[in-house]
Each structure stands twice: as C-alpha cells, then as structure tokens.
Coordinates of C-alpha atoms in Angstrom, one line a residue:
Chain Z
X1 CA -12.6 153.3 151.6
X2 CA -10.0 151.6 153.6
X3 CA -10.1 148.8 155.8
X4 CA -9.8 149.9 159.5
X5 CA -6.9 147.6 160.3
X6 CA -4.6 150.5 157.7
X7 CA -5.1 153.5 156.5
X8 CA -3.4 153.5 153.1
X9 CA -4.4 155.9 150.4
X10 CA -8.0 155.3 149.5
X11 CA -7.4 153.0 147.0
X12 CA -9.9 150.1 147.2
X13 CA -8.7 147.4 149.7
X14 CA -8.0 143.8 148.1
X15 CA -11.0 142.3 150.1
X16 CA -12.8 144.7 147.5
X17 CA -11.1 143.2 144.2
X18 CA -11.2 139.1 145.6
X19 CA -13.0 137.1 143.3
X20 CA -15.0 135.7 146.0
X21 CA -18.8 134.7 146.2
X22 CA -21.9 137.6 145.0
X23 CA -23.0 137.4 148.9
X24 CA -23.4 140.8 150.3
X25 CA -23.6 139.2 154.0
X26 CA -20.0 137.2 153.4
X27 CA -18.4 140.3 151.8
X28 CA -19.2 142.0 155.0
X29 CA -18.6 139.4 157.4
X30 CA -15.2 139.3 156.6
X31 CA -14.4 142.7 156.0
X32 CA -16.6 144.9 158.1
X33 CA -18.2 141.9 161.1
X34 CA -19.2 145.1 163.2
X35 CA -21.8 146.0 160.8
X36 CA -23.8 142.4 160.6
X37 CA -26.0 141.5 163.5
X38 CA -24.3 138.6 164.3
X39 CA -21.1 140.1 164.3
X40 CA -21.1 142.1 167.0
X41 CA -20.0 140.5 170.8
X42 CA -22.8 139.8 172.6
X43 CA -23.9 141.6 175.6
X44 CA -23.4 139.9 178.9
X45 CA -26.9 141.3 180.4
X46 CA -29.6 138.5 180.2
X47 CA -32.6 140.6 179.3
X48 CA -33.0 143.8 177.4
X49 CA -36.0 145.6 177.0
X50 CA -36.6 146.4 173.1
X51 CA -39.9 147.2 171.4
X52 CA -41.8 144.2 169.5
X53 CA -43.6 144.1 166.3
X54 CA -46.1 141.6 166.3
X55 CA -48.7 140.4 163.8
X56 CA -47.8 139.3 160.4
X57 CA -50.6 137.7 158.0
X58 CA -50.0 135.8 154.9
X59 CA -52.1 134.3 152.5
X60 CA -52.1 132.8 148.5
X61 CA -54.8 133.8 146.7
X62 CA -55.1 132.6 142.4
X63 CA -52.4 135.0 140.8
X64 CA -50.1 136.0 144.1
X65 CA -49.9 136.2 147.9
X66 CA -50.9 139.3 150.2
X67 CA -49.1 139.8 153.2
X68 CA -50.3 142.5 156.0
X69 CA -49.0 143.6 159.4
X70 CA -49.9 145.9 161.7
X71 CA -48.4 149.1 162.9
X72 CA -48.0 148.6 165.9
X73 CA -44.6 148.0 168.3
X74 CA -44.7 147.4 172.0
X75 CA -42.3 147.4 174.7
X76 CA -43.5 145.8 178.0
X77 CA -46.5 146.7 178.4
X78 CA -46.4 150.1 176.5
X79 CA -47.0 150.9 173.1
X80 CA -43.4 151.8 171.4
X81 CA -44.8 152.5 168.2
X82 CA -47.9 153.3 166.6
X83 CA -47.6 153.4 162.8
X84 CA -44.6 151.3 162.7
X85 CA -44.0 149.3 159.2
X86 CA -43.4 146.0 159.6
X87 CA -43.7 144.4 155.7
X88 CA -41.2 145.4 153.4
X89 CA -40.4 144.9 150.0
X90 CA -37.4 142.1 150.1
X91 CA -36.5 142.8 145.9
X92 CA -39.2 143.2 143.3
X93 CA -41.0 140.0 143.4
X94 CA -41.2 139.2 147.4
X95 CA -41.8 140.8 150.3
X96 CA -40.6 139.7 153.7
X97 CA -42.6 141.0 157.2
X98 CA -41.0 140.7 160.6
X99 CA -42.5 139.9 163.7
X100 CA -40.2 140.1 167.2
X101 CA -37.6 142.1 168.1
X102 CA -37.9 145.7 166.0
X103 CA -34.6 147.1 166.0
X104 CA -32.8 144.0 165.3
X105 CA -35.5 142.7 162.7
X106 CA -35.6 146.0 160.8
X107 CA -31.7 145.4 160.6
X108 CA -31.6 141.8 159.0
X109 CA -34.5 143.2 156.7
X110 CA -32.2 146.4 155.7
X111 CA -29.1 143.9 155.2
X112 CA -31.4 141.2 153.3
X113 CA -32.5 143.4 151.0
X114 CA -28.7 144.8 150.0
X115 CA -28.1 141.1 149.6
X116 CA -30.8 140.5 147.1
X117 CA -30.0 143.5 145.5
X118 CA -25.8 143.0 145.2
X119 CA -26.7 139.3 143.9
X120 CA -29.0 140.5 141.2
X121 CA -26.2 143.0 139.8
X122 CA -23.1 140.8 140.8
X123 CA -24.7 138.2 138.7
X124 CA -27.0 139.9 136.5
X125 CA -30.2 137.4 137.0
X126 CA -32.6 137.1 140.2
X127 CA -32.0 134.8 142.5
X128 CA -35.0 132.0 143.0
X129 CA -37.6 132.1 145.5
X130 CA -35.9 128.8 146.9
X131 CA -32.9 130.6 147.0
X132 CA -34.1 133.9 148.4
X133 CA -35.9 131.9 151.3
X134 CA -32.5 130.1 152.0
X135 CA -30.3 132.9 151.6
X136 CA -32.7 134.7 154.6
X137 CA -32.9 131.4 156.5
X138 CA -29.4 131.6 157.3
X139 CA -29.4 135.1 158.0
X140 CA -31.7 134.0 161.0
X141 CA -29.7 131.5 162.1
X142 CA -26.7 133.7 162.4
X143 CA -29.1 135.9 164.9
X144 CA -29.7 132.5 167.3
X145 CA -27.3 134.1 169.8
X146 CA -29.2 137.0 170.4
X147 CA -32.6 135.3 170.3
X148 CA -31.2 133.1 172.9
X149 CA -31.0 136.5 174.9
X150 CA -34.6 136.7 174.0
X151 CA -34.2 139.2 171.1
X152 CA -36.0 136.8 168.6
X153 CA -36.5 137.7 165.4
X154 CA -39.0 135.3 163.0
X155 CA -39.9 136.9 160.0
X156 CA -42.3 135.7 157.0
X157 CA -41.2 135.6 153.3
X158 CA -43.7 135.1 150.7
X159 CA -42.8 135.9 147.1
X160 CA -44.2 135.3 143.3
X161 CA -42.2 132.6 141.6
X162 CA -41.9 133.5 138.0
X163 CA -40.8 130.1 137.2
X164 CA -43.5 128.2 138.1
X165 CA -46.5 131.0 137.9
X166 CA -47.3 131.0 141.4
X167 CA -47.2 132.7 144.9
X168 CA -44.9 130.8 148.3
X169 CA -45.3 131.3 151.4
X170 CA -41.9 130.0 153.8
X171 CA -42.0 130.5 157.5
X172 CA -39.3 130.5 159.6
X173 CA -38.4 129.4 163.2
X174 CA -35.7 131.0 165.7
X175 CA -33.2 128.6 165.2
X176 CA -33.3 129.3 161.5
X177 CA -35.7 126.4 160.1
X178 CA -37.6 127.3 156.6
X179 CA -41.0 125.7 155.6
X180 CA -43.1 126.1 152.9
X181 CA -46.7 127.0 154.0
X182 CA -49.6 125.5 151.8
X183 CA -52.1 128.1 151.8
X184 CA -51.7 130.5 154.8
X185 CA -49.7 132.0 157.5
X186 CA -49.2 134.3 160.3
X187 CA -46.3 135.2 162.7
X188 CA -46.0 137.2 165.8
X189 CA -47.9 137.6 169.1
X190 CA -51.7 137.6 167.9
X191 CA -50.6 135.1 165.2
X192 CA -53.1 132.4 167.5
X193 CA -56.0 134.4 166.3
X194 CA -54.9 135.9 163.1
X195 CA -54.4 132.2 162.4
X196 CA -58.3 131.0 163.9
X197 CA -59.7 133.8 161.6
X198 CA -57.3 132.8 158.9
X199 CA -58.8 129.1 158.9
X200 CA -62.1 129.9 158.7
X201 CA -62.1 132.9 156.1
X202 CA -59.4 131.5 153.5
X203 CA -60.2 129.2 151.1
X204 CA -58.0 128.8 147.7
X205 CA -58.8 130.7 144.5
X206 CA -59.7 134.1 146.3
X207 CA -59.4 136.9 144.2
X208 CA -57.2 139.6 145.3
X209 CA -59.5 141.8 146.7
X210 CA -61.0 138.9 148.5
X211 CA -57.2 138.1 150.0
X212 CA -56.7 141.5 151.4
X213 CA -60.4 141.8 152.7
X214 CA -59.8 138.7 154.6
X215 CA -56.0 139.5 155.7
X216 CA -57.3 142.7 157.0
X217 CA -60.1 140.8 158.8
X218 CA -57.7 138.0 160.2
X219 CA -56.0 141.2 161.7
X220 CA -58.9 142.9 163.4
X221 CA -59.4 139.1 165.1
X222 CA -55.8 139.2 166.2
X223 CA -56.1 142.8 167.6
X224 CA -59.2 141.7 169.4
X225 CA -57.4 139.6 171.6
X226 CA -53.6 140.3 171.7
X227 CA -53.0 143.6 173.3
X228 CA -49.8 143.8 171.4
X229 CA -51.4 143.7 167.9
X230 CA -52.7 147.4 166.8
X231 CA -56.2 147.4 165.8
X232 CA -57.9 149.6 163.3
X233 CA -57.1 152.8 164.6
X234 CA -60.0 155.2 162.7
X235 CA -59.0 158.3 165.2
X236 CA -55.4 158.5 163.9
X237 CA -56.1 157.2 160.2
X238 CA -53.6 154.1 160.6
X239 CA -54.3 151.4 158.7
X240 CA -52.6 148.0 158.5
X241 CA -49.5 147.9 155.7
X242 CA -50.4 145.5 153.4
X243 CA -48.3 144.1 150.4
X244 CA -49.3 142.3 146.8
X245 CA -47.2 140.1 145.0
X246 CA -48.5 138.9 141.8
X247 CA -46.4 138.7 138.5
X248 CA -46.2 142.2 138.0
X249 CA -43.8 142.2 140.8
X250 CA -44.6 143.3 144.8
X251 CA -46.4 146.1 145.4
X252 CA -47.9 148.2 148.5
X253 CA -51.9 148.1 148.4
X254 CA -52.8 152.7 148.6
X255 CA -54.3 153.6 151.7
X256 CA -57.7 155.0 150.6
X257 CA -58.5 151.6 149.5
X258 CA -56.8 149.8 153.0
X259 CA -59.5 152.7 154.4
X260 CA -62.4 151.2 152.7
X261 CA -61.4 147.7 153.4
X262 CA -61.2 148.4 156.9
X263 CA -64.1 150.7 157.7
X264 CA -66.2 148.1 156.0
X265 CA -65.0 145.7 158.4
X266 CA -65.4 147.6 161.6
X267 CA -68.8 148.3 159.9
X268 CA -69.4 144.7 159.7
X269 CA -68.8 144.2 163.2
X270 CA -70.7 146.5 164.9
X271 CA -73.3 144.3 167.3
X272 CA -71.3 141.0 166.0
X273 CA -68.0 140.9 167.2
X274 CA -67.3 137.9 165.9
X275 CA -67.4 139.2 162.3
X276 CA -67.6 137.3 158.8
X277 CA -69.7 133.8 159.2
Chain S
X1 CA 27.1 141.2 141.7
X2 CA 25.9 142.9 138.6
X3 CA 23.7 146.0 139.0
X4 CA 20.5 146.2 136.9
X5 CA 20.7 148.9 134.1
X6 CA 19.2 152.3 135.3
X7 CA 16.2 152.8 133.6
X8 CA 14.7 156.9 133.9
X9 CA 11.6 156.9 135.7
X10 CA 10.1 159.0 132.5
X11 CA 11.2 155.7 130.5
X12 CA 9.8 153.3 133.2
X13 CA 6.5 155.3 133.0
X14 CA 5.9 156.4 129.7
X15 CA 6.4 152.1 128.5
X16 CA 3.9 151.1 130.9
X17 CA 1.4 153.9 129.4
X18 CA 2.1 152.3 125.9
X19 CA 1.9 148.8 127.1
X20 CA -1.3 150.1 128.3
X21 CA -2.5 151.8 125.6
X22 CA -1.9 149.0 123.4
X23 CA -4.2 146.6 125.1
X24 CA -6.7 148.8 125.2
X25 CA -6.9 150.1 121.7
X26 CA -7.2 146.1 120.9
X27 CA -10.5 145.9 121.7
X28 CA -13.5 147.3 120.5
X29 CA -15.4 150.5 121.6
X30 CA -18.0 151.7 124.1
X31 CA -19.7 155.3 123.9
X32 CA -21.1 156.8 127.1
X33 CA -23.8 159.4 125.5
X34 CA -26.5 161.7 127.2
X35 CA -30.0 161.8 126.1
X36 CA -32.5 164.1 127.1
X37 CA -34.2 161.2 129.8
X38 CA -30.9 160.1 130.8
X39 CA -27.5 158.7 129.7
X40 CA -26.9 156.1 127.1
X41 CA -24.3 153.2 127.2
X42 CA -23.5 151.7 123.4
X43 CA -20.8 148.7 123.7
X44 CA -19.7 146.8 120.5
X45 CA -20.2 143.2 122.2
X46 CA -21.5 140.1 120.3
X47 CA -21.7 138.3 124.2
X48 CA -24.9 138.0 125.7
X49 CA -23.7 136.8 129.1
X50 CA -20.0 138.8 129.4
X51 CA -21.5 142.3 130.2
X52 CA -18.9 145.7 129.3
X53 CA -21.5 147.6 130.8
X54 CA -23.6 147.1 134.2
X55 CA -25.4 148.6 137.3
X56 CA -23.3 149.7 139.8
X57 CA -26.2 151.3 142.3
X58 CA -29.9 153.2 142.2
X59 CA -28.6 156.1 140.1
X60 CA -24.9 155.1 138.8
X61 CA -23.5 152.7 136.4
X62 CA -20.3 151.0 134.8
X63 CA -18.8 150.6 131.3
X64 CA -15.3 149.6 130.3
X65 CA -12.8 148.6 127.8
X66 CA -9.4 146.6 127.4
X67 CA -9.4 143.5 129.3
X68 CA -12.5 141.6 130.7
X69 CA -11.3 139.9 133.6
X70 CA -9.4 143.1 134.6
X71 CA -12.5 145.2 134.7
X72 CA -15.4 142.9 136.1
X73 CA -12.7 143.0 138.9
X74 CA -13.4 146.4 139.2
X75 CA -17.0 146.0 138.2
X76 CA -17.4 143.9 141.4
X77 CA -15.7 146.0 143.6
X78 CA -17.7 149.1 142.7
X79 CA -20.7 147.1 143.5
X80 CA -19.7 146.0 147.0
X81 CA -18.4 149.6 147.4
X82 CA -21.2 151.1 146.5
X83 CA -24.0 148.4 148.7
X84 CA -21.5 148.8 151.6
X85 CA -21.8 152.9 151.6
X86 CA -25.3 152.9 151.0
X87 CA -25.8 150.0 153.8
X88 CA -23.7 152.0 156.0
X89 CA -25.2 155.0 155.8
X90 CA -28.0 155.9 153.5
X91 CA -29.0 155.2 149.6
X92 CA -28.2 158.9 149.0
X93 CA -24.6 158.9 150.3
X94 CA -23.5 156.5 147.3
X95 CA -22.4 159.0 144.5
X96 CA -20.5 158.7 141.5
X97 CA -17.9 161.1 142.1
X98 CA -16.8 158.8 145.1
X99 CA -16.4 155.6 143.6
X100 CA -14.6 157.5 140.5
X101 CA -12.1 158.6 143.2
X102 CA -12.0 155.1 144.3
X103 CA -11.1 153.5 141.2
X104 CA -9.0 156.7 140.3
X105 CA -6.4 155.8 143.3
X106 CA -7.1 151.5 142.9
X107 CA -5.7 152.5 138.9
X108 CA -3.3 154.9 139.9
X109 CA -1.7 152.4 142.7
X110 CA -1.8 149.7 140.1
X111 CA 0.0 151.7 137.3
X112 CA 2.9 152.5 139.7
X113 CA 3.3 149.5 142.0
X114 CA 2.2 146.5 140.1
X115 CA 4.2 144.6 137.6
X116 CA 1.7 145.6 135.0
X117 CA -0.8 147.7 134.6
X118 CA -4.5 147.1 134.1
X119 CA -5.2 147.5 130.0
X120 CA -8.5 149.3 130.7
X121 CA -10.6 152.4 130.3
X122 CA -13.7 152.7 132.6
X123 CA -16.7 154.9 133.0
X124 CA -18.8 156.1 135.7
X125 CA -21.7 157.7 135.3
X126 CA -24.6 159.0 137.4
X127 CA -27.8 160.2 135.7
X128 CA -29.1 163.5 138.0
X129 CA -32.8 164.8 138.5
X130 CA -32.3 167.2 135.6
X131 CA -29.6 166.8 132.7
X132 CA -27.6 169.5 134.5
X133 CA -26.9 167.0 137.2
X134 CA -25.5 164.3 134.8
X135 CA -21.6 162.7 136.0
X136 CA -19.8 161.0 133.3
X137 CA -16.6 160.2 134.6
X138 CA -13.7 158.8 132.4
X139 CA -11.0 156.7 133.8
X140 CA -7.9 155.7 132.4
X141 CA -5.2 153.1 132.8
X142 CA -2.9 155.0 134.8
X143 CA -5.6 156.4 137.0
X144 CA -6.8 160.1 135.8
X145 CA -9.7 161.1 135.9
X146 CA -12.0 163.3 133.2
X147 CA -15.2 164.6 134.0
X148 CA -16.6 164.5 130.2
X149 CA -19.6 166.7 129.2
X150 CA -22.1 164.8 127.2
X151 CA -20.1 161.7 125.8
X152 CA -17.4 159.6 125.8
X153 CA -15.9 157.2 123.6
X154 CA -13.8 154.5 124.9
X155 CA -11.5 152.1 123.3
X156 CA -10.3 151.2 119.8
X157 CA -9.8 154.1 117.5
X158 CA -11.5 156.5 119.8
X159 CA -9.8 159.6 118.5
X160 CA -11.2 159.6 115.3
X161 CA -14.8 158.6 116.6
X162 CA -14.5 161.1 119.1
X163 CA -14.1 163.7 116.6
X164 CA -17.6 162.2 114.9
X165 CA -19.4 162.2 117.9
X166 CA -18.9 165.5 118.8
X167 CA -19.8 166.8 115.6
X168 CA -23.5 164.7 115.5
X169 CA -23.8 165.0 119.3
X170 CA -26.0 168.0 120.6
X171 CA -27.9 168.4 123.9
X172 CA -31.5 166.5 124.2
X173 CA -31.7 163.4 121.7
X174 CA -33.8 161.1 122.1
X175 CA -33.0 157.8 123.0
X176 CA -33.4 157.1 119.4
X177 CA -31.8 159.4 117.9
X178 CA -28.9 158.9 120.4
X179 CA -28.5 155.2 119.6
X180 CA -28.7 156.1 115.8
X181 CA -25.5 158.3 116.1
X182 CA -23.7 155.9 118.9
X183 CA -24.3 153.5 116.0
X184 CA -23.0 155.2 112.9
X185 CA -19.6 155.9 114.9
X186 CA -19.2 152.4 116.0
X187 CA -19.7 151.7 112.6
X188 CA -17.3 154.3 111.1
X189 CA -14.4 153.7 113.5
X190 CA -12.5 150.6 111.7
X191 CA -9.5 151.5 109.9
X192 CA -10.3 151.4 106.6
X193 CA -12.7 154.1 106.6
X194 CA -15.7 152.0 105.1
X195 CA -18.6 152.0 107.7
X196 CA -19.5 148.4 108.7
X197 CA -23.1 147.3 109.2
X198 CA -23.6 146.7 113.1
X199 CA -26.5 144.2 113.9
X200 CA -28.5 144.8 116.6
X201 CA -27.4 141.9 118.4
X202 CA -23.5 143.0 118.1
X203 CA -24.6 145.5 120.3
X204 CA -25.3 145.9 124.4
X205 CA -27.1 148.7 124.8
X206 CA -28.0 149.9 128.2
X207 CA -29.4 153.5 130.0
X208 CA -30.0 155.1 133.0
X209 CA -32.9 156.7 132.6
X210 CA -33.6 159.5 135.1
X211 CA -37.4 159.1 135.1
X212 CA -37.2 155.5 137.1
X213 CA -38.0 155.8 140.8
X214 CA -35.2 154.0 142.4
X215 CA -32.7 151.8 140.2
X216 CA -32.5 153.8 136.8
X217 CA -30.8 150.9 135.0
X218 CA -32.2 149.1 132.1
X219 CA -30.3 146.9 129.0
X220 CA -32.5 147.0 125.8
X221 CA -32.1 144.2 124.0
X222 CA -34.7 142.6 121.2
X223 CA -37.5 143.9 118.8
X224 CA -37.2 147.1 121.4
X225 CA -33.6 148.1 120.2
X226 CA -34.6 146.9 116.5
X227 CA -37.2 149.6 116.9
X228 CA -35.1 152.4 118.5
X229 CA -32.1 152.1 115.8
X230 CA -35.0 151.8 113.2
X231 CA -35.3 155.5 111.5
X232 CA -38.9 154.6 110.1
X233 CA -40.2 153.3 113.3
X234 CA -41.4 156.2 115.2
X235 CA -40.5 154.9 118.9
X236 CA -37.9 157.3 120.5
X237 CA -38.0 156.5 124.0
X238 CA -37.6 153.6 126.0
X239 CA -40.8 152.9 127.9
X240 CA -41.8 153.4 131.4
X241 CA -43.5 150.1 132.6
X242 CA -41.0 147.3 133.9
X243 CA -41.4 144.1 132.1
X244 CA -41.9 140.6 133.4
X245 CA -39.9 137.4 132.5
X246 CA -37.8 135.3 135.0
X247 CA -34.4 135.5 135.7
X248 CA -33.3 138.9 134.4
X249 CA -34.7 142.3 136.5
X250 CA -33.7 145.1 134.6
X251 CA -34.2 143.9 130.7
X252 CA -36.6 145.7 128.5
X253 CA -37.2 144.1 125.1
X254 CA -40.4 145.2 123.6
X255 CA -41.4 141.5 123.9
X256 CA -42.0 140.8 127.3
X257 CA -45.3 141.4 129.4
X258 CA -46.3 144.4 131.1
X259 CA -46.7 144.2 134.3
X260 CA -51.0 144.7 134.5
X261 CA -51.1 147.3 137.0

C-alpha cells in the first residue's frame, strides 16, 4: 500500500514503520482521515434523513451483564429495517449496542472493534474495561460534529472485568461523557419505558436466565409505547439480539431459546398488558 | 577535490548480503512447521515479554530472526497493514501473500537505499481451510521471497537443521509430534554437534490452528507445552476451548479455566 499523496513502489509507507502509539483510530487519523467518521468534511445541509436504531437494554446480573436490542431501524416515520442488529461483540469480553444514527453508529462500532483488536496484538495483553470504555468515549466525542447535525450516535458498553470478577455497565452521552451505571441501563428512543420496566423487574443477584427474561420483557414495555422500538414480531420469526458476557467471554444468546423467552412473554401478556407484577 | 574509490556494484551488493547474513546467523533459530490442524511456530527465546513470533490477522501470523527492534518494526507495520485492508474492505481481503509482497518491496527498498540493511529473516504464514491451502512465506534480508512447502528454518545454523528437518518432517504430525522434532533440531543445531537440552520455558511456541472460527492464533506456554513435548504423555493436540485469565487473549496453558459454556 501506498499513501495517496505518492505512488512509490509498494513498499510500506514510513507512517507504517513509526514507532508511534498501538491506537488503530490515530494510525488512521493521520494516515488515511477519510476513512474515520470524523474525518471526513462535514456536510453543509442541516438535516439528513438516515435510519435510527433505537432500544438498547442492559442489565448486571451475579456472574455477568446481558445486553439486548431490538431489530428494528426507522427513518421518519417508516420502518428502514426490520431485523437490523444493533449489539455487537466489541472484543471477547464486551459487547457494545448502539442506539441513533445506523449508518454512522454501525461505522464507529466496525472501527472500535479493529481498535480493540490491533491493541490486543500490538501489545499482546487486553486492554481494561476502564480503558476500553475510554478508548470508545473518545471515539464519540470525535462524532460531536455530526451529532450537532442531528446524526447522534450514543452507544452502550458493558463488558466482564476479569480483574475484579465482575460485569460494568458505562453509558455514554453525545458530547462524549462516560458513566458507570450501578445496576441497569437502556439507551435509545423507548429507553423511557425499557427503563420503567427495567426498575421494577431488576433486582441484583438474578441468574442469567432471569437477566434475559427480564431484558426481553423490559423490551416488549419499550415496544409497547415507542413506535420506533420493534416488538416481538412472531409472523416473521425476529426476535430481539441479545448478548451474554460472563467470564467465559461474550457470547450471543441462540435463537430457539430468545423464541421461548419471548413467546412466554407474549403468553404472559395476553388479557394483562401490563405484564410481570 | 578527491573522488571516492569506485566500488562495483557486485562488490557494494554482495558486502551488504554478508553484513547481513552475519547479523542474522548471530542469533538463535525459529522453525515455521505444518501440522495436520494447522502450522506450528517454534522460537528459541528465553523472553516472556519480547515476542519473535506474533498475530498478524484472523488467519495469518509473524515470525523472525536477526535483530529485535528491526523486526517488531515490521511486526507493527504488518499489523496496521493488515487492520487497515481488512477495515477497508472486508476480513477476507487481508491475505498473506499480500503483506509478503509488502514486506518483500519494504526489504528490498531497504537493502538498496538505506545505509544498512535490516539483519533479519521473517515469515508469513497463513493457515487455509485444508492443509492444501497452507502459505508459508520466507523473507530474507535483501527482500526475496520463498514460498516454502511445509517448513522453514530461520536463523543460526539453519542449513544444517534444515537438512534434519526435512529428513523427520512428513505431512500430518500432530502438534505433538511436530513440537518433538522442532525441538530435537533446535537442540541439534549448535556447533559442536552435541544436542543441548532445551527447557520448555526457552521456548515460545505458538500455532495457527485452522480449526478456530475467526483468529487462529494461540502461544502454548506452561504444563500444556510440558505435556505436548512429553513423549509419555498422550496429549497430541492443542485443545479447542479458549481459556480464561486476565490480560493475555490468545494463551493456552493447560492451567487456566475453561470457559463453562
């Protein structure tokens, strides 16, 4: 590869070969700005209509955290996608879900994850949590110029530290703030009611099969009242993604068993809409 | 004004190789071997922390010889090379044979332009759905490139121990058995002819085992490798399940937990 500024043989360019730092995003920055988010100019327009994920949930329970979304993206008032995933495995011990602005969320996730990645063989150790939350902390703030232009992205993190034994939760805000949340969490536009049903249904020491049971109820609740949130969708067979971390690293809950939580639920509610008391 | 002596370009050339050659025969050897789940990486290396061999991406990974800060020069250029193609344009689009050209023309640049050359030998391998698919690519100093079938041996006296390797080498070893004769050529190749004894812990040992979903890099290390090089202990293979323990992602030593799922 070259740089684009020359086109010498392809003998690898000396921003290749700098000692530098093990951060993917600042390799890149300086070599290749077009590719990052915020390196690209930013249009002059003052609105742009882009599809929206929405509901993220996130909650500890006694060996890990569980972290759900649903699959839905809008745009407007349309429905832009209906089995769109919107958790993703961030390295092998976190997973990171993204509420706002699809495209542009999907992207940071994409270029977070090479970061975690490049660290971890640059420096041949993980990263900590701390560290990981940080490291996408100021990945958001380096998208405040486009949120400005309403193309927001605020994405959850929750990962298992293996230092200290234990599952974190760290929201974020637009302009880049991190906070460590004590027990639970949710993002995106039903996040009001995912958060209600989250209050009332959580309490600490749930198993894991409690967690997601909940999480996937805290989701129906959001659905029911945010248009923008899919709900379970038992015609299509989409069901919500949802995400374990424990100590044996992150890992995607299978779909026949997201099925049974979920038909239970809808079962459950049937003449009480209000669900779990 | 005095004019500098001619000096033949074969001359100019041919010093630089041997300057070269010299550094790199100073140092101890790595062999690049394939097994029958993947390839094998065997460094002489008493350092824990100073890696000669190391992921480069999913499928691909690094050794060298000669000097250190030379090759993790390298090492970290492959890396951002290899995250920046794959970031680019997709995880598939990263191969070996790319990033061997790479570092063939970085070498081959260096050898001819620089004031010195770089004193090292590298490898690139990629480990393939099937044995057939294996890449090993050898590198040298003044930037050639070999594309070796089933092993390589780097550094030191590697003429000699390339000789004994392709005598005990045959296709589909086990991982075991593999080590075992990575070992006993190591341990033949001083001068003197005696074989040394090589610990376990002068070793790094690492694979890319084609069996692993995504990133097929793992270093053995601990009561794992004790049991592999062991000829009465009957494990042969390195095993499937990750292991957990903070601060290191791609370390299996026979010690740590299994994940429980």
């Amino acid at each position: 590869m070259t740089s684009p500024s020359h086109g010498r043989a392809r003998r690898l360019d000396d921003a290749y070969l700098y000692a530098g730092s093990s951060s993917f995003t600042e390799f890149v920055s300086g070599y290749r700005p077009e590719l990052l988010p915020s390196g690209r100019p930013l249009p002059t327009g003052t609105h742009v209509e882009a599809p929206h994920g929405t509901t993220i949930v996130t909650l500890l329970y006694d060996g890990g955290v569980v972290m759900a979304g649903d699959r839905r993206a809008t745009m407007g008032n349309l429905i832009a996608n209906r089995d769109m995933e919107k958790v993703f495995a961030a390295d092998d011990y976190s997973v990171v879900g993204i509420a706002g602005t699809a495209g542009i969320a999907i992207e940071l996730v994409r270029l977070y994850q090479v970061e975690l990645e490049h660290y971890e063989k640059i420096e041949g150790a993980i990263m900590s949590l701390e560290g990981k939350a940080n490291r996408l902390a100021s990945m958001i703030r380096g998208n405040l110029g486009l949120a400005m232009q309403g193309l927001t992205v605020v994405p959850t993190y929750a990962g298992y530290d293996l230092d200290e034994a234990a599952g974190r939760i760290y929201s974020y805000d637009v302009t880049g703030g991190c906070y460590v949340e004590p027990g639970h969490h949710s993002t995106g536009s039903g996040s009001v009611f995912a958060r209600g049903a989250l209050k009332k249904l959580w309490h600490p020491g749930m198993s894991e099969e409690q967690a997601v049971s909940v999480a996937v109820e805290a989701l129906y609740d959001a659905a029911d009242d945010d248009s923008a949130t899919g709900g379970p969708d038992l015609g299509r067979q989409i069901w919500p993604t949802v995400a374990v971390v424990d100590r044996g690293g992150a890992r995607f809950v299978a779909n026949d068993l997201l099925q049974a939580h979920v038909e239970r639920v809808v079962a459950a509610r049937r003449g009480n809409p209000g669900g779990a008391r | 004004m005095s004019m500098p002596f001619y000096v033949p370009p074969e001359q100019v050339m041919k010093d630089r190789a041997d300057f070269a050659r010299k550094g790199i025969a100073r140092g101890r050897s790595v062999i690049v071997l394939a097994y029958d789940h993947g390839i094998a990486f065997v460094a002489e290396n008493p350092s824990r922390a100073l890696h000669k061999v190391s992921e480069i991406y999913d499928r691909i990974a690094f050794a060298a010889v000669g000097r250190y800060n030379e090759f993790e020069s390298l090492r970290v250029a492959g890396i951002r090379y290899a995250d920046l193609r794959g970031y680019s344009y997709d995880r598939t689009d990263v191969t070996a044979r790319a990033l061997a050209n790479t570092y063939a023309q970085t070498l081959g640049a260096v050898f001819t332009q620089e004031s010195k050359p770089f004193e090292i030998e590298i490898v690139v391998a990629e480990v393939g759905a099937t044995s057939a698919g294996d890449q090993i690519f050898r590198l040298t100093y003044d930037g050639s490139v070999a594309d070796e079938q089933g092993f390589v041996v780097m550094g030191g006296a590697s003429e000699q121990a390339e000789e004994r390797l392709s005598a005990a080498w045959r296709e589909g070893l086990s991982l075991g058995e593999a080590l075992r004769v990575a070992v006993d050529v190591l341990a033949a190749s001083s001068d003197n002819g005696e074989p040394r004894a090589l610990e376990a812990t002068q070793l790094e040992v690492a694979v890319l085992d084609r069996d692993r979903p995504r990133r097929a890099f793992r270093r053995i290390v601990g009561p794992l490798l004790d049991r592999l090089l062991s000829t009465e202990d009957p494990t042969a293979d390195a095993p499937r399940s990750d292991e957990t323990h903070p601060g290191h992602p791609d370390i299996l030593s026979g010690n740590g937990e299994s994940p429980t799922s």
